[in-house]
mmCIF file of C-alpha atoms in Angstrom:
data_model
loop_
_atom_site.group_PDB
_atom_site.id
_atom_site.type_symbol
_atom_site.label_atom_id
_atom_site.label_comp_id
_atom_site.label_asym_id
_atom_site.label_seq_id
_atom_site.Cartn_x
_atom_site.Cartn_y
_atom_site.Cartn_z
ATOM 1 C CA MET A 1 0.000 0.000 0.000
ATOM 2 C CA SER A 2 1.330 3.399 -0.949
ATOM 3 C CA LEU A 3 2.100 5.847 1.853
ATOM 4 C CA ILE A 4 0.185 8.496 -0.110
ATOM 5 C CA SER A 5 -3.069 6.638 0.514
ATOM 6 C CA GLU A 6 -2.220 5.775 4.131
ATOM 7 C CA ARG A 7 -3.931 7.828 6.859
ATOM 8 C CA GLN A 8 -1.591 10.573 8.069
ATOM 9 C CA ASP A 9 -1.872 11.853 11.619
ATOM 10 C CA PHE A 10 -0.079 14.383 13.786
ATOM 11 C CA SER A 11 2.497 11.888 15.069
ATOM 12 C CA SER A 12 3.360 10.405 11.654
ATOM 13 C CA ILE A 13 3.959 13.872 10.182
ATOM 14 C CA ALA A 14 5.898 14.979 13.275
ATOM 15 C CA ASP A 15 8.103 11.894 12.753
ATOM 16 C CA VAL A 16 8.800 13.000 9.160
ATOM 17 C CA PHE A 17 9.725 16.457 10.490
ATOM 18 C CA LEU A 18 12.098 14.872 13.037
ATOM 19 C CA LEU A 19 13.691 12.809 10.272
ATOM 20 C CA HIS A 20 14.494 16.145 8.596
ATOM 21 C CA GLY A 21 15.952 17.606 11.801
ATOM 22 C CA SER A 22 12.930 19.738 12.696
ATOM 23 C CA MET A 23 11.202 19.766 16.077
ATOM 24 C CA GLN A 24 8.379 22.001 14.849
ATOM 25 C CA SER A 25 4.766 20.976 15.189
ATOM 26 C CA PRO A 26 2.865 20.005 12.025
ATOM 27 C CA ALA A 27 -0.098 22.079 13.269
ATOM 28 C CA PHE A 28 1.146 25.436 11.902
ATOM 29 C CA LEU A 29 1.763 24.020 8.420
ATOM 30 C CA ASP A 30 -1.561 22.182 8.525
ATOM 31 C CA GLY A 31 -3.304 25.528 9.089
ATOM 32 C CA ARG A 32 -1.405 26.948 6.125
ATOM 33 C CA LEU A 33 -2.289 23.877 4.054
ATOM 34 C CA CYS A 34 -6.023 24.191 4.773
ATOM 35 C CA ALA A 35 -6.170 27.882 3.897
ATOM 36 C CA GLY A 36 -3.900 27.345 0.871
ATOM 37 C CA LEU A 37 -6.135 24.589 -0.499
ATOM 38 C CA ALA A 38 -9.222 26.747 0.045
ATOM 39 C CA LEU A 39 -7.898 30.002 -1.381
ATOM 40 C CA HIS A 40 -5.315 28.942 -3.962
ATOM 41 C CA ASP A 41 -5.971 25.274 -4.823
ATOM 42 C CA LEU A 42 -2.423 24.673 -3.558
ATOM 43 C CA SER A 43 -0.746 22.168 -5.889
ATOM 44 C CA ALA A 44 1.165 19.108 -4.708
ATOM 45 C CA GLU A 45 4.441 20.618 -5.997
ATOM 46 C CA ALA A 46 3.857 23.957 -4.263
ATOM 47 C CA TRP A 47 2.953 22.141 -1.029
ATOM 48 C CA LEU A 48 6.089 20.000 -1.094
ATOM 49 C CA GLU A 49 8.173 23.106 -1.746
ATOM 50 C CA GLU A 50 6.530 24.969 1.156
ATOM 51 C CA VAL A 51 7.136 22.093 3.571
ATOM 52 C CA CYS A 52 10.778 21.753 2.466
ATOM 53 C CA ILE A 53 11.382 25.484 2.946
ATOM 54 C CA SER A 54 9.820 25.259 6.399
ATOM 55 C CA LEU A 55 12.001 22.264 7.280
ATOM 56 C CA GLY A 56 15.092 23.979 5.902
ATOM 57 C CA VAL A 57 15.797 21.316 3.279
ATOM 58 C CA GLU A 58 15.953 21.372 -0.505
ATOM 59 C CA GLN A 59 13.833 18.252 -0.951
ATOM 60 C CA PRO A 60 12.388 15.420 1.123
ATOM 61 C CA ARG A 61 15.049 13.097 2.464
ATOM 62 C CA ASP A 62 13.575 10.023 0.783
ATOM 63 C CA GLU A 63 10.648 8.806 -1.270
ATOM 64 C CA ALA A 64 8.714 7.615 1.802
ATOM 65 C CA SER A 65 8.907 11.109 3.340
ATOM 66 C CA ALA A 66 7.741 12.726 0.114
ATOM 67 C CA GLU A 67 4.844 10.260 -0.083
ATOM 68 C CA ARG A 68 3.790 11.015 3.511
ATOM 69 C CA LEU A 69 3.891 14.776 2.904
ATOM 70 C CA LEU A 70 1.912 14.435 -0.327
ATOM 71 C CA GLY A 71 -0.484 12.040 1.403
ATOM 72 C CA TRP A 72 -1.050 14.706 4.057
ATOM 73 C CA ARG A 73 -2.089 17.184 1.335
ATOM 74 C CA ARG A 74 -4.312 14.623 -0.443
ATOM 75 C CA GLN A 75 -5.992 13.587 2.818
ATOM 76 C CA THR A 76 -6.683 17.230 3.755
ATOM 77 C CA LEU A 77 -8.069 18.064 0.332
ATOM 78 C CA ASP A 78 -10.274 14.966 0.367
ATOM 79 C CA ALA A 79 -11.621 15.836 3.832
ATOM 80 C CA LEU A 80 -12.285 19.495 2.968
ATOM 81 C CA SER A 81 -14.139 18.569 -0.231
ATOM 82 C CA SER A 82 -15.993 15.568 1.215
ATOM 83 C CA SER A 83 -19.774 15.593 1.527
ATOM 84 C CA GLU A 84 -19.312 13.810 4.884
ATOM 85 C CA LEU A 85 -17.865 17.040 6.350
ATOM 86 C CA ASN A 86 -15.249 14.948 8.144
ATOM 87 C CA PHE A 87 -12.362 17.428 8.017
ATOM 88 C CA ASP A 88 -10.331 17.779 11.222
ATOM 89 C CA PRO A 89 -7.321 20.033 11.755
ATOM 90 C CA MET A 90 -4.112 18.054 12.284
ATOM 91 C CA LEU A 91 -3.589 18.550 15.997
ATOM 92 C CA PRO A 92 -1.971 16.594 18.819
ATOM 93 C CA ASP A 93 -4.225 13.647 19.731
ATOM 94 C CA GLU A 94 -5.231 12.077 23.053
ATOM 95 C CA LEU A 95 -1.634 10.961 23.681
ATOM 96 C CA PHE A 96 -0.782 14.630 24.327
ATOM 97 C CA SER A 97 -1.800 16.872 27.217
ATOM 98 C CA LEU A 98 -4.558 19.461 26.889
ATOM 99 C CA ALA A 99 -1.883 22.167 27.023
ATOM 100 C CA GLU A 100 -0.132 20.571 24.029
ATOM 101 C CA HIS A 101 -3.453 20.277 22.206
ATOM 102 C CA ALA A 102 -4.188 23.961 22.936
ATOM 103 C CA GLN A 103 -0.730 24.931 21.683
ATOM 104 C CA GLY A 104 -1.356 22.903 18.519
ATOM 105 C CA LEU A 105 -4.696 24.650 17.937
ATOM 106 C CA LYS A 106 -3.053 28.027 18.474
ATOM 107 C CA GLU A 107 -0.302 27.177 15.940
ATOM 108 C CA TRP A 108 -2.833 25.796 13.450
ATOM 109 C CA THR A 109 -4.852 29.012 13.696
ATOM 110 C CA LEU A 110 -1.749 31.180 13.231
ATOM 111 C CA GLY A 111 -0.825 29.259 10.059
ATOM 112 C CA PHE A 112 -4.380 29.429 8.714
ATOM 113 C CA LEU A 113 -4.661 33.173 9.379
ATOM 114 C CA GLU A 114 -1.237 33.868 7.834
ATOM 115 C CA VAL A 115 -2.398 32.558 4.444
ATOM 116 C CA ILE A 116 -5.694 34.460 4.691
ATOM 117 C CA GLU A 117 -3.890 37.701 5.527
ATOM 118 C CA ASP A 118 -1.424 37.155 2.664
ATOM 119 C CA ALA A 119 -4.386 36.836 0.264
ATOM 120 C CA GLY A 120 -5.469 40.403 1.069
ATOM 121 C CA ASP A 121 -9.002 41.806 1.112
ATOM 122 C CA GLU A 122 -10.101 40.765 -2.384
ATOM 123 C CA PRO A 123 -11.302 37.206 -1.567
ATOM 124 C CA ARG A 124 -13.056 38.481 1.590
ATOM 125 C CA LYS A 125 -15.445 40.635 -0.473
ATOM 126 C CA ALA A 126 -17.251 37.552 -1.793
ATOM 127 C CA TRP A 127 -17.513 35.825 1.607
ATOM 128 C CA SER A 128 -20.803 35.325 3.391
ATOM 129 C CA SER A 129 -21.321 37.136 6.681
ATOM 130 C CA ALA A 130 -21.118 33.732 8.444
ATOM 131 C CA LEU A 131 -17.657 33.086 6.989
ATOM 132 C CA ARG A 132 -16.419 36.599 7.765
ATOM 133 C CA GLU A 133 -17.630 36.223 11.345
ATOM 134 C CA ALA A 134 -15.998 32.784 11.707
ATOM 135 C CA ILE A 135 -12.673 34.107 10.356
ATOM 136 C CA ASP A 136 -12.882 37.286 12.444
ATOM 137 C CA ASP A 137 -13.149 35.131 15.592
ATOM 138 C CA LEU A 138 -9.935 33.228 14.818
ATOM 139 C CA PRO A 139 -7.437 35.846 16.084
ATOM 140 C CA GLY A 140 -8.896 35.164 19.539
ATOM 141 C CA LEU A 141 -7.898 31.510 19.158
ATOM 142 C CA ALA A 142 -4.456 32.542 17.970
ATOM 143 C CA ALA A 143 -4.002 34.596 21.152
ATOM 144 C CA MET A 144 -5.408 32.039 23.607
ATOM 145 C CA GLU A 145 -3.633 30.944 26.754
ATOM 146 C CA THR A 146 -2.232 27.450 26.251
ATOM 147 C CA ASP A 147 -0.895 26.713 29.734
ATOM 148 C CA ILE A 148 -4.035 24.896 30.835
ATOM 149 C CA ASP A 149 -4.662 22.025 33.213
ATOM 150 C CA ASP A 150 -6.072 18.679 32.160
ATOM 151 C CA SER A 151 -9.672 19.064 33.336
ATOM 152 C CA ALA A 152 -13.079 18.176 31.924
ATOM 153 C CA GLU A 153 -14.029 21.853 31.693
ATOM 154 C CA ASN A 154 -10.858 22.770 29.787
ATOM 155 C CA GLU A 155 -11.310 19.727 27.556
ATOM 156 C CA ASN A 156 -14.868 20.806 26.690
ATOM 157 C CA ASP A 157 -13.753 24.388 26.026
ATOM 158 C CA LEU A 158 -10.892 23.213 23.827
ATOM 159 C CA PHE A 159 -13.241 20.901 21.907
ATOM 160 C CA ALA A 160 -15.565 23.864 21.206
ATOM 161 C CA LEU A 161 -12.660 26.054 20.046
ATOM 162 C CA THR A 162 -11.323 23.269 17.822
ATOM 163 C CA GLU A 163 -14.800 22.812 16.371
ATOM 164 C CA HIS A 164 -14.926 26.540 15.556
ATOM 165 C CA ALA A 165 -11.586 26.343 13.709
ATOM 166 C CA ARG A 166 -12.751 23.198 11.890
ATOM 167 C CA MET A 167 -16.006 24.818 10.772
ATOM 168 C CA ALA A 168 -14.214 28.000 9.656
ATOM 169 C CA ALA A 169 -11.864 25.933 7.462
ATOM 170 C CA MET A 170 -14.706 23.929 5.909
ATOM 171 C CA LEU A 171 -16.800 27.058 5.350
ATOM 172 C CA LEU A 172 -13.873 28.812 3.675
ATOM 173 C CA TYR A 173 -13.284 25.829 1.403
ATOM 174 C CA THR A 174 -16.939 25.398 0.436
ATOM 175 C CA GLU A 175 -17.446 29.108 -0.284
ATOM 176 C CA GLN A 176 -14.299 29.262 -2.407
ATOM 177 C CA HIS A 177 -15.350 26.081 -4.264
ATOM 178 C CA PRO A 178 -19.043 26.405 -5.201
ATOM 179 C CA GLY A 179 -20.599 23.009 -5.823
ATOM 180 C CA HIS A 180 -18.363 21.406 -3.210
ATOM 181 C CA PRO A 181 -18.352 19.393 -1.051
ATOM 182 C CA GLN A 182 -20.027 17.664 -4.012
ATOM 183 C CA VAL A 183 -17.035 16.565 -6.022
ATOM 184 C CA GLU A 184 -18.786 16.670 -9.391
ATOM 185 C CA LYS A 185 -19.487 19.990 -11.055
ATOM 186 C CA VAL A 186 -23.156 20.731 -11.581
ATOM 187 C CA GLU A 187 -23.819 21.164 -15.282
ATOM 188 C CA GLU A 188 -25.755 24.244 -16.309
ATOM 189 C CA PRO A 189 -28.824 23.617 -18.468
ATOM 190 C CA PRO A 190 -28.353 24.776 -22.080
ATOM 191 C CA GLY A 191 -29.296 28.401 -22.583
ATOM 192 C CA SER A 192 -28.959 29.384 -18.897
ATOM 193 C CA VAL A 193 -27.927 32.975 -18.287
ATOM 194 C CA HIS A 194 -25.262 34.005 -15.755
#
């Protein structure tokens, strides 16, 4: 089975980063990936180049690493465009503390917002008020306190914040890609006027 079609998670991507001498969290780049796919239809080549620049390398160390990184992009694109609405940001899982999960969400949000800010105001003009509101709430997530205790209340709060980031990413993708999450394009009847 190809690594490209294998399920990528936070730990498997973090392992690829470590293999390249980087201790950084995949969360920041995952935020950039989600916004890049939504706003720019980020190509596989551009994604691989962005990851390599971030890792400080010219190219992936080996074919398996390249396949994992490309699989990460494919998996994210599939989830964002899926009618099941099953997209989830790539964040530390239950093996990590709530503080580490909060830090991951903060980094993801910073990466996501960086791409949106780089795109300027032009795309924003076509956004629905719901999307603008969802995006406008994200700087609060990017500034959140991450030194939190493992408690049920903090876990519930963090789940709600993660859900907000998840919904903002899916809303951005669907508004930038009319007809999606349906993968097929809807054909216009002959003679329809735009």
